[in-house]
Amino acid sequence: MPNEQPDITLVTVPCLSDNYAFLVHNDATGQTALIDAPEAQPIKDALHARGWTLTDILITHHHGDHIDAVAALRDGARVIGAAVDAHRLPPLDLEVAAGDVIDICGLPTHVLDVSGHTVGHIAYHMPNAKLAFTADSLMALGCGRLFEGTPAKMWVSMKKLRALPADTMICSGHEYTENNARFALSLDPANAALISRSEGIKAARAAGRPTVPSTLDEEMRTNPFLRADDPTLKAVLRMADASDADVFAEIRARKDKF
Ligand code: ZN
Ligand code: FE
């Protein structure tokens, strides 16, 4: 059966001060993929503890806190990144573009263009494992800052990610969630799902637990950056008649000043 649930393990690896890298391991084939390479040592430790060897390294975008450890970790692994960004990524063994489907750990893996934080930022979606690696595009209760793209471009990227199945795990690149929750509550103080999620986030952080990954379903109900077309949020912002992209731009501008 091609759609059989694969034997996949996901490991979240905290790196640097607030980055996350991810390991995906197929227990049946023994393959292991790394998504983003912020820092070598914690990733090497996570691999060593499980007896895993990297087969693939998937890069989401060119920022140093996502690629700096590629050279130290590649050692025979296949390094994959966006063709459009190849000039500013470590040397790639496989260049990919939006719409490509590649085989990672025996799983069909879809490449999505989620530009906005940077132009050329890609996400990787593994539908069979219900995983999406979104790095600094869609984040837990937030989205990445717009260093290169326009708000309109990021809003298109948000809608692409929002269209994935609701039970997809959103594996994003940073632990910014507690601050994101304060911002989200400032816009949307009566949102019951957001209030209860915020309590859970506070408790998780107080206990030193990551708040990433999250589910797309909870993001759709609580993340203001996925809700620029929500009439309730538009009304709060006094932008009832504004375009969705303009509302998204306003939310992002407010977050930048928060
Ligand atoms: Zn970044
Ligand atoms: Fe980053």
PDB file of C-alpha atoms in Angstrom, residues 38-148:
ATOM      1  CA  PRO A  38      22.170  25.877  12.903  1.00  0.00           C
ATOM      2  CA  GLU A  39      24.865  24.265  15.079  1.00  0.00           C
ATOM      3  CA  ALA A  40      26.872  21.042  14.674  1.00  0.00           C
ATOM      4  CA  GLN A  41      27.369  19.726  18.207  1.00  0.00           C
ATOM      5  CA  PRO A  42      23.776  19.292  19.411  1.00  0.00           C
ATOM      6  CA  ILE A  43      22.885  17.650  16.092  1.00  0.00           C
ATOM      7  CA  LYS A  44      25.897  15.305  16.261  1.00  0.00           C
ATOM      8  CA  ASP A  45      24.936  14.428  19.843  1.00  0.00           C
ATOM      9  CA  ALA A  46      21.332  13.686  18.842  1.00  0.00           C
ATOM     10  CA  LEU A  47      22.529  11.445  15.987  1.00  0.00           C
ATOM     11  CA  HIS A  48      25.141   9.670  18.120  1.00  0.00           C
ATOM     12  CA  ALA A  49      22.669   8.984  20.957  1.00  0.00           C
ATOM     13  CA  ARG A  50      20.467   7.069  18.493  1.00  0.00           C
ATOM     14  CA  GLY A  51      23.166   5.519  16.320  1.00  0.00           C
ATOM     15  CA  TRP A  52      21.915   7.380  13.238  1.00  0.00           C
ATOM     16  CA  THR A  53      23.926   8.636  10.235  1.00  0.00           C
ATOM     17  CA  LEU A  54      22.709  11.514   8.063  1.00  0.00           C
ATOM     18  CA  THR A  55      21.621  10.605   4.555  1.00  0.00           C
ATOM     19  CA  ASP A  56      20.194  14.025   3.626  1.00  0.00           C
ATOM     20  CA  ILE A  57      20.436  17.657   4.760  1.00  0.00           C
ATOM     21  CA  LEU A  58      17.507  19.852   3.707  1.00  0.00           C
ATOM     22  CA  ILE A  59      18.032  23.616   3.748  1.00  0.00           C
ATOM     23  CA  THR A  60      15.091  26.034   4.029  1.00  0.00           C
ATOM     24  CA  HIS A  61      16.833  29.382   3.466  1.00  0.00           C
ATOM     25  CA  HIS A  62      20.188  31.097   3.388  1.00  0.00           C
ATOM     26  CA  HIS A  63      20.416  32.693   6.854  1.00  0.00           C
ATOM     27  CA  GLY A  64      23.459  31.688   8.873  1.00  0.00           C
ATOM     28  CA  ASP A  65      21.426  30.302  11.760  1.00  0.00           C
ATOM     29  CA  HIS A  66      20.042  27.689   9.306  1.00  0.00           C
ATOM     30  CA  ILE A  67      23.133  26.775   7.255  1.00  0.00           C
ATOM     31  CA  ASP A  68      26.285  27.453   9.286  1.00  0.00           C
ATOM     32  CA  ALA A  69      26.744  23.822  10.358  1.00  0.00           C
ATOM     33  CA  VAL A  70      26.183  22.211   6.940  1.00  0.00           C
ATOM     34  CA  ALA A  71      29.923  21.972   6.248  1.00  0.00           C
ATOM     35  CA  ALA A  72      30.595  20.287   9.602  1.00  0.00           C
ATOM     36  CA  LEU A  73      27.736  17.808   9.235  1.00  0.00           C
ATOM     37  CA  ARG A  74      27.542  16.871   5.535  1.00  0.00           C
ATOM     38  CA  ASP A  75      30.169  14.052   5.488  1.00  0.00           C
ATOM     39  CA  GLY A  76      28.642  12.146   2.557  1.00  0.00           C
ATOM     40  CA  ALA A  77      25.053  13.257   3.127  1.00  0.00           C
ATOM     41  CA  ARG A  78      23.146  14.702   0.170  1.00  0.00           C
ATOM     42  CA  VAL A  79      22.676  18.466   0.652  1.00  0.00           C
ATOM     43  CA  ILE A  80      19.435  19.853  -0.786  1.00  0.00           C
ATOM     44  CA  GLY A  81      18.293  23.458  -1.173  1.00  0.00           C
ATOM     45  CA  ALA A  82      16.520  25.906  -3.449  1.00  0.00           C
ATOM     46  CA  ALA A  83      18.004  26.328  -6.939  1.00  0.00           C
ATOM     47  CA  VAL A  84      17.153  30.038  -6.871  1.00  0.00           C
ATOM     48  CA  ASP A  85      19.285  30.472  -3.736  1.00  0.00           C
ATOM     49  CA  ALA A  86      22.155  28.160  -4.747  1.00  0.00           C
ATOM     50  CA  HIS A  87      24.505  31.156  -5.058  1.00  0.00           C
ATOM     51  CA  ARG A  88      24.149  31.922  -1.348  1.00  0.00           C
ATOM     52  CA  LEU A  89      23.795  28.403   0.082  1.00  0.00           C
ATOM     53  CA  PRO A  90      26.509  25.833   0.828  1.00  0.00           C
ATOM     54  CA  PRO A  91      27.323  23.680  -2.238  1.00  0.00           C
ATOM     55  CA  LEU A  92      24.192  21.690  -3.120  1.00  0.00           C
ATOM     56  CA  ASP A  93      24.076  18.072  -4.290  1.00  0.00           C
ATOM     57  CA  LEU A  94      20.448  18.532  -5.335  1.00  0.00           C
ATOM     58  CA  GLU A  95      18.836  21.828  -6.343  1.00  0.00           C
ATOM     59  CA  VAL A  96      15.059  21.929  -6.004  1.00  0.00           C
ATOM     60  CA  ALA A  97      12.222  24.256  -6.971  1.00  0.00           C
ATOM     61  CA  ALA A  98       8.620  24.757  -5.900  1.00  0.00           C
ATOM     62  CA  GLY A  99       6.450  21.899  -7.118  1.00  0.00           C
ATOM     63  CA  ASP A 100       9.229  19.320  -6.998  1.00  0.00           C
ATOM     64  CA  VAL A 101       8.563  16.067  -5.183  1.00  0.00           C
ATOM     65  CA  ILE A 102      11.708  14.396  -3.888  1.00  0.00           C
ATOM     66  CA  ASP A 103      12.270  11.174  -1.972  1.00  0.00           C
ATOM     67  CA  ILE A 104      13.482  11.806   1.585  1.00  0.00           C
ATOM     68  CA  CYS A 105      13.756   8.859   3.984  1.00  0.00           C
ATOM     69  CA  GLY A 106      11.525   6.886   1.621  1.00  0.00           C
ATOM     70  CA  LEU A 107       8.818   9.561   1.816  1.00  0.00           C
ATOM     71  CA  PRO A 108       7.526  11.742  -1.001  1.00  0.00           C
ATOM     72  CA  THR A 109       8.519  15.267   0.042  1.00  0.00           C
ATOM     73  CA  HIS A 110       6.941  18.283  -1.611  1.00  0.00           C
ATOM     74  CA  VAL A 111       8.841  21.540  -2.067  1.00  0.00           C
ATOM     75  CA  LEU A 112       6.819  24.725  -1.483  1.00  0.00           C
ATOM     76  CA  ASP A 113       7.889  28.307  -2.199  1.00  0.00           C
ATOM     77  CA  VAL A 114       7.138  30.217   1.024  1.00  0.00           C
ATOM     78  CA  SER A 115       9.025  33.420   0.229  1.00  0.00           C
ATOM     79  CA  GLY A 116       8.594  36.499   2.422  1.00  0.00           C
ATOM     80  CA  HIS A 117      11.149  36.232   5.254  1.00  0.00           C
ATOM     81  CA  THR A 118      13.634  35.812   2.412  1.00  0.00           C
ATOM     82  CA  VAL A 119      13.031  35.446  -1.307  1.00  0.00           C
ATOM     83  CA  GLY A 120      13.832  31.812  -2.038  1.00  0.00           C
ATOM     84  CA  HIS A 121      12.689  30.446   1.338  1.00  0.00           C
ATOM     85  CA  ILE A 122      11.248  26.974   0.772  1.00  0.00           C
ATOM     86  CA  ALA A 123       9.300  24.588   2.988  1.00  0.00           C
ATOM     87  CA  TYR A 124       9.270  20.796   2.819  1.00  0.00           C
ATOM     88  CA  HIS A 125       6.007  18.884   3.217  1.00  0.00           C
ATOM     89  CA  MET A 126       5.911  15.143   3.862  1.00  0.00           C
ATOM     90  CA  PRO A 127       2.200  14.297   3.550  1.00  0.00           C
ATOM     91  CA  ASN A 128       2.570  10.622   4.512  1.00  0.00           C
ATOM     92  CA  ALA A 129       4.257  11.587   7.785  1.00  0.00           C
ATOM     93  CA  LYS A 130       2.019  14.672   8.299  1.00  0.00           C
ATOM     94  CA  LEU A 131       5.082  16.888   8.706  1.00  0.00           C
ATOM     95  CA  ALA A 132       5.860  20.340   7.272  1.00  0.00           C
ATOM     96  CA  PHE A 133       9.210  22.045   7.816  1.00  0.00           C
ATOM     97  CA  THR A 134       8.467  25.754   7.635  1.00  0.00           C
ATOM     98  CA  ALA A 135      11.510  27.340   9.375  1.00  0.00           C
ATOM     99  CA  ASP A 136      11.059  31.133   9.369  1.00  0.00           C
ATOM    100  CA  SER A 137       7.896  31.298   7.236  1.00  0.00           C
ATOM    101  CA  LEU A 138       4.966  30.008   9.328  1.00  0.00           C
ATOM    102  CA  MET A 139       6.123  29.811  12.959  1.00  0.00           C
ATOM    103  CA  ALA A 140       4.342  28.780  16.152  1.00  0.00           C
ATOM    104  CA  LEU A 141       1.845  31.632  16.674  1.00  0.00           C
ATOM    105  CA  GLY A 142       3.898  33.832  14.362  1.00  0.00           C
ATOM    106  CA  CYS A 143       5.716  34.249  11.094  1.00  0.00           C
ATOM    107  CA  GLY A 144       9.207  35.349  10.154  1.00  0.00           C
ATOM    108  CA  ARG A 145      10.149  38.981   9.765  1.00  0.00           C
ATOM    109  CA  LEU A 146      10.014  40.315   6.191  1.00  0.00           C
ATOM    110  CA  PHE A 147      13.683  40.871   5.393  1.00  0.00           C
ATOM    111  CA  GLU A 148      13.397  40.445   1.611  1.00  0.00           C
TER     112      GLU A 148
END
